Short mmCIF file of C-alpha atoms and ligand atoms in Angstrom, two decimals:
data_model
loop_
_atom_site.label_atom_id
_atom_site.label_comp_id
_atom_site.label_asym_id
_atom_site.label_seq_id
_atom_site.Cartn_x
_atom_site.Cartn_y
_atom_site.Cartn_z
CA MET A 1 234.72 -80.81 241.54
CA ALA A 2 234.49 -78.02 244.05
CA LYS A 3 232.80 -78.90 247.31
CA LYS A 4 231.40 -76.52 249.86
CA ALA A 5 233.57 -76.56 252.96
CA ARG A 6 231.24 -75.21 255.61
CA GLY A 7 227.75 -73.97 256.06
CA THR A 8 226.17 -72.12 253.20
CA ARG A 9 229.22 -70.07 252.49
CA SER A 10 229.24 -70.31 248.71
CA PHE A 11 232.81 -69.28 248.03
CA GLY A 12 234.42 -71.27 250.84
CA TYR A 13 234.93 -74.46 248.88
CA ARG A 14 238.02 -76.63 248.96
CA ILE A 15 240.18 -76.20 245.89
CA GLU A 16 240.61 -79.75 244.66
CA ASP A 17 244.20 -79.62 243.47
CA ARG A 18 246.90 -81.21 245.57
CA ARG A 19 249.39 -78.61 244.38
CA VAL A 20 247.48 -75.95 246.35
CA ALA A 21 248.94 -75.26 249.80
CA GLU A 22 246.87 -76.33 252.78
CA ARG A 23 246.88 -72.89 254.39
CA VAL A 24 244.95 -71.45 251.46
CA GLN A 25 242.24 -74.08 251.90
CA HIS A 26 241.39 -72.56 255.25
CA PHE A 27 240.12 -69.29 253.92
CA PRO A 28 237.64 -68.48 251.16
CA GLU A 29 237.89 -66.03 248.35
CA SER A 30 236.88 -62.61 249.72
CA VAL A 31 233.08 -62.55 249.74
CA ILE A 32 233.14 -58.74 249.87
CA ARG A 33 235.10 -58.47 246.65
CA GLU A 34 233.19 -61.33 245.01
CA MET A 35 229.92 -59.47 245.66
CA THR A 36 231.17 -56.54 243.59
CA ARG A 37 231.57 -58.92 240.64
CA VAL A 38 228.15 -60.46 241.27
CA ALA A 39 226.62 -56.96 241.43
CA ALA A 40 228.10 -56.09 238.03
CA LYS A 41 226.81 -59.34 236.53
CA HIS A 42 223.23 -58.57 237.61
CA GLY A 43 223.32 -54.82 237.03
CA ALA A 44 222.65 -54.34 240.73
CA VAL A 45 223.28 -51.20 242.77
CA ASN A 46 226.47 -52.17 244.57
CA LEU A 47 226.16 -51.59 248.30
CA SER A 48 228.56 -54.45 249.06
CA GLN A 49 232.30 -53.73 248.82
CA GLY A 50 233.23 -50.49 250.58
CA PHE A 51 234.38 -47.99 248.00
CA PRO A 52 232.95 -44.67 246.76
CA ASP A 53 231.30 -44.14 243.37
CA PHE A 54 232.14 -40.43 243.55
CA ASP A 55 235.37 -38.63 242.70
CA PRO A 56 238.17 -38.00 245.17
CA PRO A 57 239.01 -34.36 246.04
CA ARG A 58 240.31 -32.56 242.95
CA GLU A 59 243.46 -31.47 244.81
CA ILE A 60 244.66 -35.03 245.46
CA VAL A 61 244.17 -36.01 241.81
CA GLU A 62 245.99 -32.84 240.69
CA ALA A 63 248.84 -33.66 243.07
CA ALA A 64 249.07 -37.16 241.57
CA ARG A 65 249.04 -35.77 238.03
CA GLU A 66 251.86 -33.44 238.94
CA ALA A 67 253.81 -36.19 240.72
CA LEU A 68 253.57 -38.39 237.63
CA THR A 69 255.56 -35.85 235.62
CA GLY A 70 258.12 -35.40 238.41
CA PRO A 71 261.15 -37.35 239.58
CA PHE A 72 259.12 -40.12 241.24
CA GLN A 73 259.13 -42.82 238.58
CA GLN A 74 261.38 -45.28 240.41
CA TYR A 75 261.12 -47.01 243.79
CA ALA A 76 260.72 -44.80 246.80
CA ILE A 77 262.60 -45.80 249.95
CA THR A 78 260.99 -49.16 250.65
CA TRP A 79 259.34 -48.09 253.91
CA GLY A 80 257.97 -44.91 252.35
CA ALA A 81 258.88 -41.69 250.55
CA LYS A 82 260.22 -39.15 253.03
CA PRO A 83 257.60 -36.44 252.27
CA LEU A 84 254.81 -38.95 252.96
CA ARG A 85 256.35 -40.23 256.19
CA ASP A 86 256.81 -36.63 257.37
CA ALA A 87 253.19 -35.88 256.49
CA ILE A 88 251.95 -39.02 258.29
CA ALA A 89 253.83 -38.03 261.45
CA ALA A 90 252.46 -34.48 261.31
CA LYS A 91 248.89 -35.59 260.68
CA ALA A 92 248.97 -38.28 263.37
CA LYS A 93 250.14 -35.66 265.86
CA ARG A 94 247.52 -33.17 264.69
CA PHE A 95 244.49 -35.46 264.93
CA THR A 96 245.31 -38.15 267.49
CA GLY A 97 248.29 -36.88 269.48
CA ILE A 98 250.43 -39.87 268.49
CA ASP A 99 254.14 -39.01 268.45
CA ALA A 100 255.80 -40.75 265.53
CA ASP A 101 259.37 -40.32 264.32
CA PRO A 102 259.23 -40.52 260.50
CA GLU A 103 262.59 -42.34 260.48
CA ALA A 104 261.91 -44.84 263.25
CA ASN A 105 258.19 -45.50 263.57
CA ILE A 106 256.52 -45.35 260.15
CA VAL A 107 256.18 -48.02 257.46
CA VAL A 108 254.29 -47.14 254.27
CA THR A 109 252.58 -50.13 252.66
CA CYS A 110 250.31 -51.12 249.76
CA GLY A 111 247.13 -50.18 251.56
CA ALA A 112 246.09 -50.86 255.15
CA THR A 113 245.57 -54.44 253.94
CA GLU A 114 249.30 -55.03 253.53
CA ALA A 115 250.01 -53.14 256.76
CA MET A 116 247.77 -55.57 258.66
CA MET A 117 249.35 -58.63 257.04
CA ALA A 118 252.87 -57.27 257.64
CA ALA A 119 251.96 -56.47 261.26
CA MET A 120 250.76 -60.01 261.90
CA LEU A 121 253.75 -61.58 260.16
CA SER A 122 256.03 -59.35 262.23
CA VAL A 123 254.71 -60.19 265.69
CA VAL A 124 253.13 -63.63 265.44
CA ASP A 125 254.89 -66.98 265.51
CA PRO A 126 252.99 -70.07 264.40
CA GLY A 127 250.95 -71.28 267.36
CA ASP A 128 250.62 -67.83 268.95
CA GLU A 129 247.12 -66.56 269.58
CA VAL A 130 245.50 -63.39 268.35
CA VAL A 131 242.30 -62.01 269.88
CA ILE A 132 239.79 -60.66 267.34
CA PRO A 133 236.47 -59.05 268.29
CA GLU A 134 233.68 -60.35 266.03
CA PRO A 135 231.92 -59.63 263.77
CA PHE A 136 235.21 -58.67 262.11
CA TYR A 137 236.42 -57.38 258.76
CA GLU A 138 236.99 -60.55 256.76
CA ASN A 139 240.70 -59.97 255.98
CA TYR A 140 241.71 -60.55 259.60
CA GLY A 141 240.88 -64.27 259.34
CA PRO A 142 243.26 -65.01 256.44
CA ASP A 143 245.84 -62.62 258.01
CA ALA A 144 245.82 -64.84 261.08
CA ILE A 145 246.01 -68.04 259.02
CA VAL A 146 248.91 -66.86 256.84
CA SER A 147 250.89 -65.76 259.90
CA GLY A 148 250.17 -69.06 261.65
CA ALA A 149 248.15 -67.46 264.44
CA LYS A 150 245.29 -69.15 266.19
CA ALA A 151 242.45 -66.64 266.25
CA ARG A 152 240.35 -66.30 269.40
CA PHE A 153 237.13 -64.48 268.71
CA VAL A 154 235.29 -62.37 271.26
CA ARG A 155 231.71 -61.44 270.52
CA MET A 156 230.53 -57.87 270.10
CA ALA A 157 226.87 -58.45 270.83
CA TRP A 158 224.03 -57.25 268.61
CA PRO A 159 222.57 -54.65 268.85
CA SER A 160 224.86 -52.59 271.14
CA TRP A 161 228.04 -54.33 269.93
CA GLU A 162 229.34 -54.33 273.48
CA ILE A 163 232.07 -56.75 274.47
CA ASP A 164 231.65 -58.64 277.70
CA GLU A 165 234.69 -57.74 279.79
CA GLU A 166 234.99 -61.19 281.32
CA ALA A 167 234.82 -62.83 277.90
CA LEU A 168 237.55 -60.52 276.67
CA LYS A 169 239.75 -61.36 279.63
CA ALA A 170 239.12 -65.06 279.13
CA ALA A 171 240.18 -64.80 275.48
CA PHE A 172 243.66 -63.73 276.57
CA THR A 173 245.81 -66.78 277.35
CA PRO A 174 249.55 -67.18 277.95
CA LYS A 175 249.89 -67.66 274.19
CA THR A 176 248.19 -64.37 273.26
CA LYS A 177 250.49 -62.22 271.18
CA ALA A 178 248.12 -59.53 269.95
CA ILE A 179 244.62 -58.17 269.70
CA VAL A 180 243.27 -56.80 266.43
CA LEU A 181 241.05 -53.79 266.99
CA ASN A 182 239.15 -51.89 264.34
CA THR A 183 237.61 -48.59 265.41
CA PRO A 184 235.47 -47.10 263.93
CA ASN A 185 234.45 -50.65 263.15
CA ASN A 186 233.68 -52.46 259.93
CA PRO A 187 231.05 -54.01 259.70
CA THR A 188 229.24 -52.84 262.86
CA GLY A 189 229.83 -49.07 262.88
CA LYS A 190 230.81 -49.37 266.54
CA VAL A 191 233.20 -46.75 267.89
CA PHE A 192 235.13 -48.03 270.89
CA SER A 193 234.75 -45.74 273.90
CA ARG A 194 237.66 -44.49 276.01
CA GLU A 195 236.59 -46.90 278.77
CA GLU A 196 236.56 -49.88 276.41
CA LEU A 197 239.95 -48.95 274.97
CA LYS A 198 241.31 -48.55 278.49
CA ILE A 199 240.19 -52.08 279.37
CA VAL A 200 241.93 -53.40 276.24
CA ALA A 201 245.04 -51.33 276.97
CA ASP A 202 245.30 -52.63 280.53
CA LEU A 203 244.85 -56.20 279.38
CA VAL A 204 247.39 -55.88 276.57
CA THR A 205 249.91 -54.31 278.95
CA ASP A 206 249.28 -56.83 281.69
CA ARG A 207 249.76 -59.75 279.29
CA ASP A 208 252.72 -58.20 277.47
CA ALA A 209 250.86 -58.34 274.15
CA VAL A 210 250.53 -55.95 271.21
CA ALA A 211 247.49 -53.98 270.02
CA ILE A 212 247.19 -53.96 266.24
CA THR A 213 244.63 -51.30 265.49
CA ASP A 214 243.01 -50.61 262.14
CA GLU A 215 241.89 -46.96 262.18
CA ILE A 216 241.14 -46.56 258.48
CA TYR A 217 237.72 -44.93 259.26
CA GLU A 218 239.29 -42.40 261.66
CA HIS A 219 237.58 -39.44 260.01
CA ILE A 220 234.21 -41.08 259.37
CA LEU A 221 232.53 -40.46 262.72
CA TYR A 222 229.02 -39.24 263.54
CA GLY A 223 227.32 -37.10 266.14
CA GLY A 224 230.38 -34.90 266.63
CA LYS A 225 232.40 -37.80 268.10
CA SER A 226 236.18 -37.51 267.93
CA HIS A 227 238.56 -40.33 267.21
CA LEU A 228 240.61 -41.93 269.95
CA SER A 229 243.74 -43.94 269.18
CA ILE A 230 244.62 -46.59 271.74
CA ALA A 231 248.29 -45.73 271.16
CA THR A 232 247.72 -42.49 273.08
CA LEU A 233 246.56 -44.18 276.29
CA GLY A 234 249.29 -44.40 278.95
CA SER A 235 252.36 -46.16 277.59
CA MET A 236 250.45 -47.95 274.82
CA ALA A 237 252.59 -46.33 272.11
CA ASP A 238 255.25 -48.87 273.15
CA ARG A 239 252.97 -51.78 272.23
CA THR A 240 250.62 -50.53 269.53
CA ILE A 241 250.71 -50.83 265.76
CA THR A 242 248.37 -48.14 264.42
CA ILE A 243 247.24 -48.78 260.86
CA ASN A 244 245.70 -46.25 258.49
CA GLY A 245 245.71 -45.28 254.82
CA LEU A 246 244.56 -42.90 252.10
CA SER A 247 241.70 -45.09 250.84
CA LYS A 248 238.71 -44.07 252.91
CA THR A 249 239.72 -40.57 254.06
CA TYR A 250 240.46 -39.34 250.53
CA SER A 251 238.21 -41.69 248.52
CA VAL A 252 241.10 -43.34 246.65
CA THR A 253 240.71 -47.04 247.45
CA GLY A 254 242.42 -48.01 244.17
CA TRP A 255 245.65 -46.21 244.99
CA ARG A 256 246.76 -48.75 247.57
CA VAL A 257 248.65 -46.47 249.90
CA GLY A 258 248.52 -47.29 253.59
CA TRP A 259 250.84 -47.23 256.57
CA ALA A 260 251.58 -48.38 260.07
CA ILE A 261 252.95 -46.47 263.04
CA ALA A 262 254.76 -48.77 265.47
CA PRO A 263 257.46 -48.83 268.16
CA LYS A 264 260.91 -48.83 266.53
CA THR A 265 261.72 -52.52 266.96
CA ILE A 266 258.36 -53.62 265.55
CA ALA A 267 258.58 -51.02 262.77
CA ASP A 268 262.01 -52.47 261.89
CA ALA A 269 260.48 -55.94 261.66
CA MET A 270 257.61 -54.64 259.55
CA LYS A 271 260.03 -52.84 257.21
CA ARG A 272 261.71 -56.20 256.52
CA VAL A 273 258.44 -58.04 255.95
CA HIS A 274 257.04 -55.26 253.79
CA ASP A 275 260.23 -55.01 251.73
CA PHE A 276 260.00 -58.66 250.72
CA LEU A 277 256.23 -58.68 250.27
CA THR A 278 255.86 -55.70 247.95
CA VAL A 279 259.02 -53.51 248.12
CA GLY A 280 256.87 -50.42 248.16
CA ALA A 281 253.68 -48.56 247.42
CA PRO A 282 253.41 -46.53 244.16
CA HIS A 283 255.87 -43.65 244.48
CA PRO A 284 253.92 -40.86 242.70
CA LEU A 285 250.81 -41.69 244.71
CA GLN A 286 252.79 -41.47 247.93
CA ILE A 287 253.86 -37.96 246.92
CA ALA A 288 250.24 -37.01 246.22
CA GLY A 289 249.23 -38.54 249.54
CA ALA A 290 251.67 -36.26 251.33
CA VAL A 291 249.79 -33.28 249.88
CA ALA A 292 246.39 -34.68 250.90
CA LEU A 293 247.43 -35.31 254.49
CA GLY A 294 247.90 -31.57 254.80
CA PHE A 295 244.28 -30.75 253.89
CA PRO A 296 242.68 -28.24 256.30
CA ASP A 297 240.37 -29.30 259.13
CA SER A 298 237.37 -28.19 257.08
CA TYR A 299 238.02 -31.06 254.64
CA TYR A 300 237.73 -33.67 257.37
CA ARG A 301 234.64 -32.02 258.88
CA GLY A 302 233.05 -31.98 255.43
CA LEU A 303 233.81 -35.67 254.91
CA ALA A 304 232.16 -36.67 258.20
CA ALA A 305 229.14 -34.43 257.51
CA MET A 306 228.69 -35.90 254.01
CA TYR A 307 228.77 -39.45 255.36
CA GLU A 308 226.43 -38.60 258.22
CA ARG A 309 223.84 -37.44 255.66
CA LYS A 310 224.29 -40.64 253.68
CA ARG A 311 224.02 -42.74 256.81
CA ASP A 312 220.74 -41.04 257.72
CA LEU A 313 219.41 -41.52 254.21
CA LEU A 314 220.11 -45.26 254.05
CA TRP A 315 219.18 -45.77 257.70
CA ARG A 316 215.72 -44.27 257.10
CA VAL A 317 215.18 -46.39 254.03
CA LEU A 318 216.11 -49.60 255.87
CA GLN A 319 213.76 -48.65 258.71
CA ASP A 320 210.91 -47.89 256.29
CA VAL A 321 211.39 -51.12 254.37
CA GLY A 322 211.25 -53.19 257.55
CA PHE A 323 214.79 -54.18 258.52
CA GLU A 324 216.02 -54.26 262.05
CA ALA A 325 219.23 -52.30 261.75
CA VAL A 326 221.79 -50.79 264.09
CA ARG A 327 222.58 -47.15 263.37
CA PRO A 328 226.36 -46.83 263.09
CA ASP A 329 228.42 -44.26 265.04
CA GLY A 330 231.23 -44.43 262.52
CA ALA A 331 232.52 -46.01 259.27
CA TYR A 332 230.14 -46.42 256.32
CA TYR A 333 228.33 -49.69 256.85
CA ILE A 334 225.02 -50.70 258.35
CA MET A 335 224.51 -54.21 259.70
CA ALA A 336 220.88 -55.18 259.30
CA ASP A 337 218.80 -58.13 260.43
CA HIS A 338 217.01 -59.52 257.38
CA THR A 339 214.96 -62.15 259.25
CA PRO A 340 211.70 -60.12 259.15
CA PHE A 341 211.64 -61.07 255.42
CA GLY A 342 211.58 -64.80 256.10
CA PHE A 343 214.49 -66.03 253.98
CA GLU A 344 216.38 -69.16 254.92
CA ASP A 345 219.69 -67.45 255.65
CA ASP A 346 221.94 -64.53 254.73
CA TRP A 347 222.99 -66.12 251.43
CA ALA A 348 219.43 -66.83 250.33
CA PHE A 349 218.48 -63.26 251.18
CA THR A 350 221.57 -61.79 249.47
CA ARG A 351 220.94 -63.81 246.32
CA HIS A 352 217.31 -62.69 246.19
CA LEU A 353 218.36 -59.08 246.75
CA VAL A 354 220.99 -59.03 244.03
CA GLU A 355 219.10 -61.10 241.45
CA ARG A 356 215.49 -59.97 241.95
CA ILE A 357 215.64 -56.59 243.66
CA GLY A 358 218.90 -55.38 242.11
CA VAL A 359 220.85 -54.39 245.22
CA ALA A 360 224.10 -56.06 246.27
CA VAL A 361 225.05 -56.44 249.94
CA VAL A 362 227.45 -58.67 251.87
CA PRO A 363 226.09 -61.77 253.66
CA GLY A 364 226.59 -61.47 257.43
CA SER A 365 228.35 -64.83 257.75
CA SER A 366 231.42 -63.29 256.07
CA PHE A 367 232.10 -61.42 259.29
CA PHE A 368 231.85 -64.32 261.75
CA SER A 369 234.17 -67.21 262.56
CA GLU A 370 231.15 -69.52 262.64
CA PRO A 371 229.09 -68.70 259.53
CA GLU A 372 226.00 -69.81 261.44
CA ASP A 373 226.31 -66.80 263.75
CA GLY A 374 226.11 -64.33 260.87
CA LYS A 375 223.09 -65.90 259.22
CA PRO A 376 220.53 -63.30 260.41
CA TYR A 377 222.51 -60.35 259.05
CA VAL A 378 223.59 -58.59 255.91
CA ARG A 379 225.88 -55.57 255.57
CA PHE A 380 224.84 -52.49 253.61
CA MET A 381 227.42 -49.89 252.55
CA PHE A 382 226.67 -46.22 251.95
CA SER A 383 229.82 -44.75 250.41
CA LYS A 384 227.82 -43.87 247.32
CA ARG A 385 226.39 -40.79 245.58
CA ASP A 386 222.97 -39.74 246.86
CA GLU A 387 221.49 -40.70 243.46
CA THR A 388 222.91 -44.21 243.83
CA LEU A 389 221.46 -44.52 247.32
CA GLN A 390 218.11 -43.19 246.06
CA GLU A 391 218.09 -45.79 243.29
CA ALA A 392 218.86 -48.49 245.87
CA ALA A 393 216.00 -47.12 247.98
CA THR A 394 213.55 -47.32 245.08
CA ARG A 395 214.53 -50.93 244.50
CA LEU A 396 214.53 -51.89 248.18
CA ARG A 397 210.99 -50.59 248.57
CA LYS A 398 209.90 -53.48 246.32
CA LEU A 399 211.20 -56.02 248.81
CA GLU A 400 208.54 -58.24 250.30
CA PRO A 401 208.56 -61.02 252.87
CA VAL A 402 208.57 -64.55 251.40
CA ARG A 403 206.03 -65.89 253.82
N1 LIG B 1 236.97 -52.36 253.49
C1 LIG B 1 236.08 -52.50 252.40
C2 LIG B 1 234.92 -53.42 252.76
O1 LIG B 1 234.85 -53.93 253.84
C3 LIG B 1 236.74 -53.01 251.17
C4 LIG B 1 238.06 -53.54 251.39
C5 LIG B 1 238.59 -54.27 250.23
O2 LIG B 1 237.85 -54.86 249.46
N2 LIG B 1 239.88 -54.25 250.13
O3 LIG B 1 234.07 -53.59 251.96
#
């Protein structure tokens, strides 16, 4: 019989089979991905897992179609097809100023997800510590567990999502090997400022640690903000692993093409890890990705403008309906406080929303080390067609407090 391990976290039960390795018992099935299945079961509008319900740009699909009939049917070089690595280096230079040598610094992976796991496995020894600002994207927990890291969480405080500088400093100990940053941030929508990144950079340098930075929402920024990569501050390129991918920028989350840019020695380590984890990402899709990375600036401006409209749409609906919600500066999620509706916790609220109202979201506890801390929140996602968001709005307007 499955037992619940902690709190009200439904999927975090212990798997009662002694053949199952202990490390797996320490993390649950992904709640984000589970919610997509629950949404389908109840015919709910799926505002949980972050993926678009609209088509990717025609040009990237055409490029993939063409690549599928070309000489790309076998493995690419394990750390990435040359045209894609060249395109990654050129695009990184163009948008962030990062200097990357396609031969020395780039590792192409199966999505940013594998890049993060390979990064952790490459720099962390069991017992080392990794600092993770929270709330955090749920994968970072299992990434730390699989690599044997002890995670130290530092709170980004609702509603400004600011990190207390002293708390951040205190989280760094002699055992700290790395910090995992995610900017623009999932689930908060926070965009780290230059000053905040500078504080992190100084700390990482001072403690001889590594910054592992997930920048998958690089182009999804609002209010005319521009993206800043910590790798471009001072000598941080020597100690930063910058992770990105095709998924969010080109609306192809199912392609599983991501990458990391790292100093040569760390990139060499990641190439080894990646080679034995997956050998390589799909070759034809890498070739298509190389085409997409060359899209003109207008494409990226259009993407940000489209998401800004969607953010405003969902934001207004959540305000009207009675949520307390923080308006994001980037990425495509809105964290909202559901407590005005009087439900017991995030799971009770989420269940009511998916079963009775017909809208799926992610319970806030999925993004916190202590599920208790996430109880007041749920995460909404707005990478959806306007019609889908309108349908969600119609349904959400039926939401009423339970007491
Ligand atoms: N990043 C997306 C989310 O947070 C989905 C990631 C995934 O499911 N691989 O919902």
